[in-house]
Amino acid sequence: MAAKRPTVTIKEVAEAAGVHFSTVSRALSPATRARVNPAIVARVEETARRLGYRANTAASSLRTRRSHMVGLVVPDLASLLFPAILNGIEHTLQEQGYLTIVADTANDPERHRRILSAMVERQVDGLILASAMLHDAVLDEWLDGPAPIVLINRTDDSGRAPAVLSDDLRGIGLAMEHLAGLGHVRIGHVAGPQTLSTGATRRRGFAAAGAALGRRALPVAEAASFSREAGRLACAALLDAHPATTAVVAANDLLALGCYDALTARGLACPGDVSVTGYNDLPLMDLVDPPLTTVRFRHRDMGAEAARLLLARMAGQETAGDVLLRPELVLRGSTAPPSAAVGRGGAGPAAGGRRSPPRARR
Amino acid sequence: MAAKRPTVTIKEVAEAAGVHFSTVSRALSPATRARVNPAIVARVEETARRLGYRANTAASSLRTRRSHMVGLVVPDLASLLFPAILNGIEHTLQEQGYLTIVADTANDPERHRRILSAMVERQVDGLILASAMLHDAVLDEWLDGPAPIVLINRTDDSGRAPAVLSDDLRGIGLAMEHLAGLGHVRIGHVAGPQTLSTGATRRRGFAAAGAALGRRALPVAEAASFSREAGRLACAALLDAHPATTAVVAANDLLALGCYDALTARGLACPGDVSVTGYNDLPLMDLVDPPLTTVRFRHRDMGAEAARLLLARMAGQETAGDVLLRPELVLRGSTAPPSAAVGRGGAGPAAGGRRSPPRARR
DNA sequence: TTGTATGCGTTATCAA
DNA sequence: TTGATAACGCATACAA
């Protein structure tokens, strides 16, 4: 239908409408529209529509230094955690007239550096980074750059950029209380990489919750990455070292799925022999076998909140510190009271507690 | 570290390097670098780095009419199908120096229109659309627009834009042959929306495969959307009308999951009473209960292929027609030979075939 | 309220 | 090989 038009500019609209092009500019911009004769505004809009005028953002961006684009950097696009987060970001931004550039670092710092550079060159007005590491040299280079930065899901240790996070301490606490309430005493943690704030904070949360329950030095196995395979390996190591374990708190859902694999491999049932909890409540976690008990936070809200925070910063407002999303525990089939059975794979030296009956839920 | 620099331009680099700014421009651009004295190139690059120079793409885009940005439009970001596709697109494009703008129409045509407009205004060099409907007025408006378009996952009926698709006819055929090979005769189809090419083509594939097996007029129930809930409803309707059904071919995985729900609701076992197949092989489909037998194609390849196609079109090359990705059947636990049991919920008028023993696998 | 003039940072054409 | 200059499309300070 629309013929391959050779780009129509405000000058052509101006000529067709019989006014000066600066008037067209004013008439078309919501901010200045009020300053021009309503009749002319109507005429300009009509001719603009008729000629199929499309603003050239490159030109206006050059002039105004605002591109109305925001960059989102994620460490792994294929992770099931990001679709919903991206959704929340994108919708919130779109409502305010912003478009979102998305790029994937594939966990590669060099790539991270190139991406940030490319985004800044495209004059993004702000940046949302889901890719922060705890010590992040690349991030550091851009913290004082031209584009305001908001961190999401993970934070770094500089504390120089506001972050939108799940309250991991609380979330892990919820899982621990649930397991303790079920009667578990020998609880282990399959931790995530300690180079990431999620991995480190959840591990701290595990230790803190353990201490609060009067259990110090609960065993921890650290996974090399937040993946199912790494979870399997770490869980196997945990069970090797502590065969009497009756519950494992995994630092995220993928790790928990890996725990399922490790349990299956040694003929243990979940939750019959060992209970497992996850973190994130990824899509379909209610459908896996057994349905995963896990800690949930609203992914979409996390995205929306980060977008709002960035919008505020881009508007020059000072923002308060990090925002912590309140997590909730989703009870499903992967947790149950510890079984009374003993002697499974050489009970540890201090296996006495394992005989205690399940405590009442509190 | 880097101080809040007030944007350094080629002019400042030029002054610091003691050359004219047009020389800086030439020295910094790979295309023209050869035309300038190597010693000067080195000096310019050094000073550019020292001053922290960053190209302003808005300016160069204004001049060259190339933004090195591509727009990707999806109907539903939260769908588990897109992360991998986006991944393939983004990586391929990134290698060629392009950044990807992503937006979500939420299946809203008005929103679709606004998004395309916003992307074109940002001077995207090309568009990849996963959002096409079979009859798509919005798409139609932009088919002759300034940015080349490639369709992905779905196509439209105009045939004016090349598309990268799964070979749905073949894929559904694979599922049908598998079921027939298992001995199923009373096979039903839970179809997707017929306003989408995927829904329509898979339904055609179902009918064609049925005919090839000598079964005409196999029952079909159409789901209102590609969602689990719509699948549940459609499957329930199918079973109401054809209680003797022993296998259902769902038009995608979400629909198949809805079939699980419908079966569970009426106390039927999968695959014991009814076998189910899906389409897409979304993540975690191997972990749901029962693991879903489904048709897979390489999502990441689909993205990469679309990106390559677009790259070619943006380079002015004529491209051949659509590219069809070869699907493969993934055998898992949701399909089995039909049980010999009869009389389940009022057997239909022509229930004779249900007694036939499972045929040997071929 | 509208017109005039200028510049945003870059590339590209033309001379030197 | 390098320098000078114009132009890309738009927004805005200023003048009318």
Short mmCIF file of N, CA and C in Angstrom, two decimals, chain B residues 20-101:
data_model
loop_
_atom_site.label_atom_id
_atom_site.label_comp_id
_atom_site.label_asym_id
_atom_site.label_seq_id
_atom_site.Cartn_x
_atom_site.Cartn_y
_atom_site.Cartn_z
N HIS B 20 43.13 17.61 11.31
CA HIS B 20 41.78 18.09 11.07
C HIS B 20 40.78 17.00 11.44
N PHE B 21 39.58 17.43 11.86
CA PHE B 21 38.63 16.42 12.36
C PHE B 21 38.17 15.46 11.27
N SER B 22 38.22 15.89 10.04
CA SER B 22 37.83 14.96 8.99
C SER B 22 38.85 13.83 8.87
N THR B 23 40.06 14.13 9.21
CA THR B 23 41.10 13.10 9.23
C THR B 23 40.83 12.09 10.36
N VAL B 24 40.39 12.61 11.46
CA VAL B 24 40.05 11.73 12.58
C VAL B 24 38.93 10.79 12.16
N SER B 25 37.92 11.36 11.53
CA SER B 25 36.79 10.54 11.07
C SER B 25 37.29 9.42 10.18
N ARG B 26 38.14 9.76 9.24
CA ARG B 26 38.68 8.75 8.33
C ARG B 26 39.53 7.72 9.06
N ALA B 27 40.33 8.20 9.99
CA ALA B 27 41.24 7.29 10.71
C ALA B 27 40.47 6.29 11.58
N LEU B 28 39.34 6.74 12.07
CA LEU B 28 38.59 5.89 13.00
C LEU B 28 37.64 4.93 12.29
N SER B 29 37.32 5.21 11.06
CA SER B 29 36.40 4.34 10.36
C SER B 29 37.14 3.26 9.58
N PRO B 30 36.86 2.00 9.86
CA PRO B 30 37.54 0.87 9.22
C PRO B 30 37.52 0.99 7.69
N ALA B 31 36.46 1.53 7.17
CA ALA B 31 36.31 1.60 5.71
C ALA B 31 37.28 2.57 5.07
N THR B 32 37.61 3.63 5.79
CA THR B 32 38.45 4.67 5.19
C THR B 32 39.85 4.74 5.80
N ARG B 33 40.06 3.92 6.78
CA ARG B 33 41.33 3.95 7.51
C ARG B 33 42.53 3.81 6.58
N ALA B 34 42.34 3.00 5.55
CA ALA B 34 43.45 2.72 4.63
C ALA B 34 43.92 3.98 3.91
N ARG B 35 43.01 4.95 3.81
CA ARG B 35 43.34 6.14 3.04
C ARG B 35 44.09 7.20 3.85
N VAL B 36 44.53 6.82 5.03
CA VAL B 36 45.25 7.80 5.85
C VAL B 36 46.57 7.23 6.37
N ASN B 37 47.52 8.12 6.47
CA ASN B 37 48.86 7.79 6.93
C ASN B 37 48.84 6.95 8.22
N PRO B 38 49.45 5.76 8.15
CA PRO B 38 49.45 4.84 9.30
C PRO B 38 49.93 5.51 10.58
N ALA B 39 50.91 6.34 10.49
CA ALA B 39 51.42 7.01 11.69
C ALA B 39 50.33 7.87 12.31
N ILE B 40 49.60 8.54 11.45
CA ILE B 40 48.52 9.40 11.95
C ILE B 40 47.39 8.56 12.53
N VAL B 41 47.09 7.47 11.86
CA VAL B 41 46.07 6.57 12.38
C VAL B 41 46.41 6.19 13.82
N ALA B 42 47.64 5.80 14.01
CA ALA B 42 48.08 5.38 15.34
C ALA B 42 47.93 6.51 16.34
N ARG B 43 48.36 7.69 15.93
CA ARG B 43 48.29 8.83 16.84
C ARG B 43 46.83 9.16 17.19
N VAL B 44 46.00 9.12 16.18
CA VAL B 44 44.58 9.42 16.41
C VAL B 44 43.96 8.39 17.34
N GLU B 45 44.23 7.13 17.05
CA GLU B 45 43.65 6.09 17.90
C GLU B 45 44.10 6.24 19.33
N GLU B 46 45.36 6.56 19.48
CA GLU B 46 45.91 6.73 20.83
C GLU B 46 45.21 7.87 21.56
N THR B 47 45.10 8.99 20.92
CA THR B 47 44.45 10.13 21.59
C THR B 47 42.97 9.87 21.84
N ALA B 48 42.33 9.22 20.88
CA ALA B 48 40.91 8.89 21.06
C ALA B 48 40.75 8.05 22.32
N ARG B 49 41.58 7.08 22.46
CA ARG B 49 41.51 6.20 23.63
C ARG B 49 41.80 7.01 24.89
N ARG B 50 42.80 7.84 24.79
CA ARG B 50 43.20 8.61 25.96
C ARG B 50 42.09 9.55 26.43
N LEU B 51 41.42 10.16 25.45
CA LEU B 51 40.36 11.09 25.83
C LEU B 51 39.03 10.38 26.12
N GLY B 52 39.00 9.09 25.87
CA GLY B 52 37.76 8.35 26.10
C GLY B 52 36.69 8.69 25.06
N TYR B 53 37.14 8.80 23.83
CA TYR B 53 36.19 9.13 22.76
C TYR B 53 35.21 7.99 22.51
N ARG B 54 33.93 8.34 22.35
CA ARG B 54 32.89 7.37 21.96
C ARG B 54 32.13 7.93 20.79
N ALA B 55 32.05 7.16 19.73
CA ALA B 55 31.31 7.62 18.56
C ALA B 55 29.86 7.91 18.92
N ASN B 56 29.30 8.90 18.29
CA ASN B 56 27.89 9.20 18.48
C ASN B 56 27.12 8.64 17.29
N THR B 57 26.47 7.53 17.54
CA THR B 57 25.78 6.84 16.44
C THR B 57 24.62 7.65 15.89
N ALA B 58 24.04 8.49 16.73
CA ALA B 58 22.93 9.30 16.25
C ALA B 58 23.40 10.18 15.09
N ALA B 59 24.57 10.76 15.28
CA ALA B 59 25.10 11.64 14.23
C ALA B 59 25.45 10.85 12.97
N SER B 60 26.12 9.75 13.15
CA SER B 60 26.53 9.01 11.96
C SER B 60 25.32 8.39 11.27
N SER B 61 24.34 8.02 12.08
CA SER B 61 23.13 7.47 11.50
C SER B 61 22.39 8.53 10.69
N LEU B 62 22.42 9.73 11.20
CA LEU B 62 21.76 10.83 10.49
C LEU B 62 22.41 11.04 9.13
N ARG B 63 23.69 10.89 9.14
CA ARG B 63 24.45 11.13 7.92
C ARG B 63 24.38 9.93 6.95
N THR B 64 24.54 8.75 7.50
CA THR B 64 24.67 7.58 6.63
C THR B 64 23.36 6.82 6.41
N ARG B 65 22.36 7.14 7.21
CA ARG B 65 21.07 6.43 7.14
C ARG B 65 21.19 4.95 7.53
N ARG B 66 22.19 4.65 8.30
CA ARG B 66 22.29 3.29 8.83
C ARG B 66 22.47 3.38 10.34
N SER B 67 21.61 2.71 11.06
CA SER B 67 21.65 2.81 12.52
C SER B 67 22.37 1.64 13.17
N HIS B 68 22.58 0.59 12.40
CA HIS B 68 23.13 -0.65 12.96
C HIS B 68 22.28 -1.15 14.12
N MET B 69 20.99 -0.98 13.96
CA MET B 69 20.05 -1.54 14.94
C MET B 69 18.96 -2.29 14.16
N VAL B 70 18.50 -3.36 14.79
CA VAL B 70 17.44 -4.16 14.19
C VAL B 70 16.32 -4.30 15.22
N GLY B 71 15.10 -4.29 14.75
CA GLY B 71 13.98 -4.44 15.67
C GLY B 71 13.44 -5.86 15.66
N LEU B 72 13.14 -6.37 16.84
CA LEU B 72 12.51 -7.68 16.95
C LEU B 72 11.18 -7.51 17.67
N VAL B 73 10.12 -7.96 17.04
CA VAL B 73 8.80 -7.83 17.65
C VAL B 73 8.23 -9.21 17.94
N VAL B 74 7.86 -9.43 19.18
CA VAL B 74 7.28 -10.73 19.55
C VAL B 74 5.88 -10.52 20.13
N PRO B 75 5.05 -11.55 20.02
CA PRO B 75 3.68 -11.41 20.50
C PRO B 75 3.59 -11.59 22.00
N ASP B 76 4.55 -12.27 22.58
CA ASP B 76 4.48 -12.56 24.01
C ASP B 76 5.85 -12.97 24.52
N LEU B 77 6.52 -12.01 25.09
CA LEU B 77 7.88 -12.19 25.55
C LEU B 77 7.99 -13.32 26.57
N ALA B 78 6.93 -13.50 27.34
CA ALA B 78 7.00 -14.47 28.43
C ALA B 78 6.85 -15.90 27.94
N SER B 79 6.50 -16.06 26.67
CA SER B 79 6.42 -17.40 26.13
C SER B 79 7.79 -18.05 26.16
N LEU B 80 7.82 -19.29 26.55
CA LEU B 80 9.09 -19.99 26.68
C LEU B 80 9.76 -20.27 25.34
N LEU B 81 9.08 -19.94 24.28
CA LEU B 81 9.64 -20.20 22.97
C LEU B 81 10.67 -19.16 22.57
N PHE B 82 10.53 -17.94 23.09
CA PHE B 82 11.34 -16.85 22.57
C PHE B 82 12.74 -16.68 23.12
N PRO B 83 12.98 -17.05 24.35
CA PRO B 83 14.33 -16.84 24.83
C PRO B 83 15.39 -17.41 23.89
N ALA B 84 15.21 -18.64 23.48
CA ALA B 84 16.21 -19.26 22.62
C ALA B 84 16.26 -18.62 21.24
N ILE B 85 15.09 -18.27 20.72
CA ILE B 85 15.05 -17.62 19.41
C ILE B 85 15.76 -16.27 19.47
N LEU B 86 15.42 -15.50 20.48
CA LEU B 86 16.05 -14.20 20.68
C LEU B 86 17.55 -14.37 20.82
N ASN B 87 17.94 -15.39 21.55
CA ASN B 87 19.34 -15.68 21.72
C ASN B 87 20.05 -15.86 20.38
N GLY B 88 19.45 -16.65 19.52
CA GLY B 88 20.05 -16.89 18.21
C GLY B 88 20.11 -15.61 17.38
N ILE B 89 19.08 -14.85 17.42
CA ILE B 89 19.05 -13.59 16.67
C ILE B 89 20.11 -12.63 17.18
N GLU B 90 20.09 -12.46 18.48
CA GLU B 90 20.93 -11.45 19.09
C GLU B 90 22.41 -11.75 18.87
N HIS B 91 22.78 -13.02 19.03
CA HIS B 91 24.19 -13.37 18.86
C HIS B 91 24.64 -13.17 17.42
N THR B 92 23.83 -13.61 16.49
CA THR B 92 24.20 -13.47 15.09
C THR B 92 24.35 -12.00 14.71
N LEU B 93 23.41 -11.20 15.18
CA LEU B 93 23.42 -9.78 14.85
C LEU B 93 24.59 -9.06 15.51
N GLN B 94 24.84 -9.44 16.75
CA GLN B 94 25.91 -8.79 17.51
C GLN B 94 27.26 -8.97 16.82
N GLU B 95 27.45 -10.16 16.28
CA GLU B 95 28.71 -10.43 15.57
C GLU B 95 28.92 -9.49 14.40
N GLN B 96 27.83 -9.05 13.82
CA GLN B 96 27.92 -8.18 12.65
C GLN B 96 27.81 -6.71 13.03
N GLY B 97 27.88 -6.44 14.33
CA GLY B 97 27.85 -5.05 14.76
C GLY B 97 26.47 -4.45 14.92
N TYR B 98 25.46 -5.31 14.98
CA TYR B 98 24.10 -4.80 15.16
C TYR B 98 23.61 -5.03 16.58
N LEU B 99 22.81 -4.11 17.04
CA LEU B 99 22.14 -4.27 18.32
C LEU B 99 20.66 -4.52 18.06
N THR B 100 20.02 -5.20 18.99
CA THR B 100 18.64 -5.62 18.79
C THR B 100 17.68 -4.91 19.74
N ILE B 101 16.70 -4.24 19.17
CA ILE B 101 15.63 -3.64 19.97
C ILE B 101 14.51 -4.65 20.06
#
